[in-house]
CSV table of C-alpha atoms in Angstrom, one decimal:
chain,number,residue,atom,x,y,z
H,1,MET,CA,-16.7,30.6,-1.4
H,2,ARG,CA,-17.2,34.0,0.2
H,3,ILE,CA,-18.6,36.9,-1.8
H,4,ILE,CA,-17.2,40.4,-1.3
H,5,GLU,CA,-19.4,43.1,-2.9
H,6,GLY,CA,-18.8,46.8,-3.6
H,7,ARG,CA,-15.7,48.8,-4.6
H,8,ASN,CA,-14.5,49.8,-1.1
H,9,PRO,CA,-14.9,46.4,0.5
H,10,VAL,CA,-13.1,44.8,-2.5
H,11,ILE,CA,-10.3,47.3,-2.2
H,12,GLU,CA,-9.9,46.7,1.5
H,13,ALA,CA,-9.9,42.9,0.9
H,14,LEU,CA,-7.1,43.4,-1.7
H,15,LYS,CA,-5.1,45.5,0.7
H,16,SER,CA,-5.4,42.9,3.5
H,17,ASP,CA,-4.3,39.3,3.6
H,18,SER,CA,-7.7,37.9,2.3
H,19,GLN,CA,-7.2,34.9,0.0
H,20,ILE,CA,-9.1,36.2,-3.2
H,21,ASP,CA,-9.6,33.7,-6.0
H,22,LYS,CA,-10.8,36.1,-8.7
H,23,ILE,CA,-12.5,39.4,-9.2
H,24,LEU,CA,-15.6,39.9,-11.4
H,25,ILE,CA,-16.1,43.4,-12.9
H,26,ASN,CA,-19.0,44.8,-15.0
H,27,ARG,CA,-17.4,45.5,-18.3
H,28,GLU,CA,-19.3,48.8,-18.5
H,29,THR,CA,-17.7,50.2,-15.3
H,30,LEU,CA,-14.0,49.9,-16.2
H,31,GLY,CA,-13.2,53.6,-15.8
H,32,SER,CA,-14.2,53.7,-12.1
H,33,VAL,CA,-12.3,50.6,-10.9
H,34,THR,CA,-8.7,51.6,-11.7
H,35,ARG,CA,-7.6,51.1,-8.1
H,36,ILE,CA,-9.0,47.6,-8.0
H,37,LEU,CA,-7.3,46.6,-11.3
H,38,GLN,CA,-4.0,48.0,-10.0
H,39,LEU,CA,-4.2,46.1,-6.7
H,40,ALA,CA,-5.3,42.9,-8.5
H,41,LYS,CA,-2.4,43.1,-10.9
H,42,GLU,CA,0.1,43.6,-8.0
H,43,LYS,CA,-1.3,40.5,-6.3
H,44,ASN,CA,-1.6,38.5,-9.5
H,45,ILE,CA,-5.3,37.9,-9.0
H,46,THR,CA,-7.4,37.0,-12.0
H,47,VAL,CA,-9.9,39.6,-13.2
H,48,LYS,CA,-12.9,38.6,-15.3
H,49,TYR,CA,-15.1,41.0,-17.1
H,50,VAL,CA,-18.8,40.1,-17.1
H,51,ASN,CA,-22.2,41.7,-17.6
H,52,LYS,CA,-24.4,43.1,-14.9
H,53,ILE,CA,-26.8,40.2,-15.0
H,54,ALA,CA,-24.0,37.8,-13.9
H,55,LEU,CA,-23.1,40.0,-11.0
H,56,ASP,CA,-26.7,40.4,-10.0
H,57,LYS,CA,-27.0,36.6,-9.8
H,58,LEU,CA,-24.0,36.3,-7.4
H,59,SER,CA,-24.9,39.4,-5.3
H,60,GLU,CA,-26.3,38.8,-1.8
H,61,ASN,CA,-27.4,42.3,-1.2
H,62,GLY,CA,-28.0,43.8,-4.7
H,63,ARG,CA,-25.4,46.6,-4.1
H,64,HIS,CA,-22.3,45.2,-5.8
H,65,GLN,CA,-21.5,48.5,-7.6
H,66,GLY,CA,-20.2,46.5,-10.6
H,67,VAL,CA,-17.6,44.6,-8.6
H,68,ILE,CA,-17.6,41.3,-6.8
H,69,ALA,CA,-14.6,39.4,-5.4
H,70,GLU,CA,-14.7,35.6,-4.8
H,71,ALA,CA,-12.7,34.8,-1.8
H,72,MET,CA,-12.1,31.8,0.5
H,73,GLU,CA,-14.7,31.3,3.3
H,74,TYR,CA,-14.2,33.8,6.2
H,75,GLU,CA,-11.7,32.4,8.7
H,76,TYR,CA,-12.9,32.9,12.2
H,77,LYS,CA,-10.2,33.6,14.7
H,78,GLU,CA,-9.6,32.4,18.3
H,79,ILE,CA,-9.7,34.4,21.5
H,80,ASP,CA,-5.9,34.1,21.8
H,81,ASP,CA,-5.6,35.7,18.4
H,82,VAL,CA,-7.5,38.7,19.6
H,83,LEU,CA,-5.4,39.0,22.7
H,84,GLU,CA,-2.2,38.7,20.7
H,85,TYR,CA,-3.5,41.5,18.4
H,86,ALA,CA,-3.9,43.8,21.4
H,87,LEU,CA,-0.5,42.8,22.7
H,88,LYS,CA,1.1,43.7,19.4
H,89,LYS,CA,-0.5,47.1,19.5
H,90,GLY,CA,0.7,47.6,23.1
H,91,GLU,CA,-2.8,48.1,24.4
H,92,LYS,CA,-5.1,46.6,27.1
H,93,PRO,CA,-7.5,44.2,25.4
H,94,PHE,CA,-10.9,45.5,24.4
H,95,ILE,CA,-13.3,42.9,23.0
H,96,VAL,CA,-16.9,43.3,22.1
H,97,ILE,CA,-19.2,40.3,22.7
H,98,LEU,CA,-22.5,40.2,20.8
H,99,ASP,CA,-25.3,38.2,22.4
H,100,GLU,CA,-27.7,37.1,19.7
H,101,ILE,CA,-27.4,40.1,17.3
H,102,THR,CA,-29.4,38.6,14.4
H,103,ASP,CA,-29.4,41.4,11.8
H,104,VAL,CA,-26.5,41.1,9.4
H,105,HIS,CA,-26.5,44.9,8.7
H,106,ASN,CA,-26.2,45.5,12.5
H,107,LEU,CA,-23.3,43.1,12.7
H,108,GLY,CA,-21.5,44.8,9.8
H,109,ALA,CA,-22.1,48.3,11.2
H,110,ILE,CA,-20.8,47.2,14.6
H,111,ILE,CA,-17.7,45.7,13.0
H,112,ARG,CA,-17.1,48.9,11.1
H,113,SER,CA,-17.4,51.1,14.2
H,114,ALA,CA,-15.3,48.7,16.3
H,115,GLU,CA,-12.5,48.6,13.9
H,116,CYS,CA,-12.5,52.4,13.3
H,117,LEU,CA,-12.5,53.2,17.0
H,118,GLY,CA,-9.8,50.6,18.0
H,119,VAL,CA,-11.5,47.5,19.4
H,120,HIS,CA,-9.3,44.4,19.2
H,121,GLY,CA,-11.9,41.8,18.3
H,122,ILE,CA,-15.6,40.8,18.1
H,123,ILE,CA,-17.1,37.6,19.6
H,124,ILE,CA,-20.3,36.1,18.2
H,125,PRO,CA,-22.3,32.9,19.0
H,126,LYS,CA,-22.6,30.1,16.4
H,127,ARG,CA,-26.4,29.8,16.9
H,128,ARG,CA,-29.3,32.3,16.8
H,129,ALA,CA,-27.1,35.1,15.6
H,130,ALA,CA,-25.9,36.8,12.4
H,131,GLN,CA,-22.8,35.2,10.9
H,132,VAL,CA,-20.1,36.8,8.6
H,133,ASN,CA,-21.3,36.8,5.0
H,134,GLY,CA,-21.2,39.1,2.0
H,135,ILE,CA,-23.8,41.5,3.4
H,136,VAL,CA,-21.8,41.8,6.7
H,137,ALA,CA,-18.6,42.5,4.7
H,138,LYS,CA,-20.4,45.2,2.6
H,139,SER,CA,-22.0,46.8,5.7
H,140,SER,CA,-18.6,46.9,7.4
H,141,ALA,CA,-17.2,48.9,4.5
H,142,GLY,CA,-14.2,46.5,4.4
H,143,ALA,CA,-13.5,46.6,8.2
H,144,ILE,CA,-14.1,42.8,8.4
H,145,GLU,CA,-10.7,42.3,6.6
H,146,TYR,CA,-8.9,43.9,9.6
H,147,LEU,CA,-10.9,43.1,12.8
H,148,PRO,CA,-10.7,39.5,14.2
H,149,VAL,CA,-14.1,37.9,14.6
H,150,VAL,CA,-14.3,34.9,17.0
H,151,ARG,CA,-17.3,32.4,16.8
H,152,VAL,CA,-18.1,30.5,20.0
H,153,ASN,CA,-20.5,27.8,21.1
H,154,ASN,CA,-21.6,29.4,24.3
H,155,ILE,CA,-21.3,33.1,25.2
H,156,SER,CA,-21.7,32.5,29.0
H,157,LYS,CA,-18.8,30.0,29.1
H,158,THR,CA,-16.7,32.3,26.9
H,159,LEU,CA,-17.2,35.1,29.5
H,160,ASP,CA,-15.7,32.8,32.1
H,161,GLU,CA,-12.8,32.2,29.9
H,162,LEU,CA,-12.2,35.9,29.3
H,163,LYS,CA,-12.4,36.5,33.1
H,164,ASP,CA,-9.7,33.8,33.6
H,165,LYS,CA,-7.6,35.7,31.1
H,166,GLY,CA,-7.9,38.9,33.1
H,167,LEU,CA,-10.7,40.8,31.4
H,168,TRP,CA,-13.5,42.7,33.2
H,169,ILE,CA,-16.9,42.1,31.7
H,170,PHE,CA,-19.1,45.1,31.2
H,171,GLY,CA,-22.7,44.6,30.1
H,172,ALA,CA,-24.9,47.2,28.3
H,173,ASP,CA,-28.3,47.1,30.0
H,174,MET,CA,-31.1,49.7,30.0
H,175,ASP,CA,-31.9,48.9,33.6
H,176,ALA,CA,-28.3,49.4,34.9
H,177,LYS,CA,-27.8,51.7,37.8
H,178,LYS,CA,-24.6,53.2,36.4
H,179,TYR,CA,-24.1,55.3,33.3
H,180,ILE,CA,-21.2,54.6,30.9
H,181,TYR,CA,-19.3,57.6,32.2
H,182,ASP,CA,-19.5,56.5,35.8
H,183,GLU,CA,-17.0,53.7,35.2
H,184,LYS,CA,-13.3,53.6,34.5
H,185,TYR,CA,-12.0,51.5,31.6
H,186,ASP,CA,-8.3,51.4,32.2
H,187,VAL,CA,-8.4,47.6,32.6
H,188,PRO,CA,-8.7,44.7,30.0
H,189,ILE,CA,-12.4,44.9,28.9
H,190,GLY,CA,-15.0,42.6,27.4
H,191,LEU,CA,-18.2,44.6,26.5
H,192,VAL,CA,-21.4,42.6,26.1
H,193,ILE,CA,-24.1,44.0,23.8
H,194,GLY,CA,-27.5,42.3,23.6
H,195,SER,CA,-30.1,42.1,20.9
H,196,GLU,CA,-32.4,45.1,20.3
H,197,GLY,CA,-35.5,43.2,21.3
H,198,LYS,CA,-34.4,41.2,24.3
H,199,GLY,CA,-31.2,42.8,25.4
H,200,ILE,CA,-28.6,40.6,27.2
H,201,GLY,CA,-29.8,37.1,28.1
H,202,ARG,CA,-30.3,36.4,31.8
H,203,LEU,CA,-27.4,33.8,32.1
H,204,VAL,CA,-25.1,36.1,30.2
H,205,LYS,CA,-26.1,39.1,32.3
H,206,GLU,CA,-25.3,37.2,35.5
H,207,LYS,CA,-21.7,36.7,34.3
H,208,CYS,CA,-21.1,40.5,33.8
H,209,ASP,CA,-19.0,42.2,36.4
H,210,ILE,CA,-20.6,45.6,35.9
H,211,LEU,CA,-23.8,46.7,34.1
H,212,ILE,CA,-23.8,50.1,32.4
H,213,LYS,CA,-26.3,52.2,30.4
H,214,ILE,CA,-26.3,55.2,28.0
H,215,PRO,CA,-28.0,58.3,29.3
H,216,MET,CA,-31.2,59.1,27.4
H,217,ASN,CA,-33.0,62.4,27.2
H,218,GLY,CA,-35.6,61.9,24.5
H,219,ASN,CA,-39.1,60.4,24.1
H,220,VAL,CA,-37.6,57.3,22.5
H,221,ASN,CA,-35.6,55.4,25.2
H,222,SER,CA,-33.7,52.9,23.1
H,223,LEU,CA,-31.0,52.9,20.4
H,224,ASN,CA,-30.2,50.7,17.5
H,225,ALA,CA,-27.7,48.1,18.6
H,226,SER,CA,-24.9,49.4,16.4
H,227,CYS,CA,-25.4,53.0,17.5
H,228,ALA,CA,-25.4,52.0,21.2
H,229,THR,CA,-22.3,49.9,20.7
H,230,SER,CA,-20.5,52.8,19.0
H,231,ILE,CA,-21.3,55.2,21.8
H,232,ILE,CA,-20.0,52.9,24.5
H,233,ILE,CA,-16.9,52.0,22.5
H,234,TYR,CA,-16.1,55.7,22.1
H,235,GLU,CA,-16.5,56.3,25.9
H,236,VAL,CA,-13.9,53.6,26.5
H,237,ILE,CA,-11.5,54.8,23.9
H,238,LYS,CA,-11.9,58.4,25.0
H,239,GLN,CA,-11.0,57.5,28.6
H,240,ARG,CA,-8.0,55.5,27.5
H,241,GLY,CA,-6.8,58.5,25.6
H,242,ILE,CA,-6.2,56.6,22.3
């Protein structure tokens, strides 16, 4: 069972194709969940009224806002699903690959920015990295219901697969010689983002075709992973004119 917490994430889940079993609502917040009740009725989903204590016990992040949906476990997608998604949109593939991002809030924020700005999918490793859960769903503000997330055994081997499928691999690296605006992004792209502490792993970095960095002009020379990802994604989308 997957827990979806908060009014907006639950609304987005109801609007998408997520398989929701039932929705639990704090009986004291009925007046502020009209939209949720309407969507649940349209999809014939069971709504159960409970007290706040029951929701607190189920909550994974303590910010359920009086609403929790119980859904099927998140269904990770395949790389071909992401490429098909890009094809349907008539766009060159743009995939973000996360190398050992361990913070679930960062993962959720990256998914949110990626979906908002037009990325076609996210790739994460199965080990030593954050996985999709209720906190990620909440942090993504419902974007997880629309953006395909692929989970792989080995990022390095996955980059080889993406190259075989025609993607150019760009890696975000503080020591890169080129800034993000020095490159052109009019080709199918895989963008690798490393962890805040270690950056991109050595083996993964060696697989990247081009390394790029964000220009810095302050005393602090590093950004939160989700902020850095958003900046680079925007540069790609800006150049593509989307």
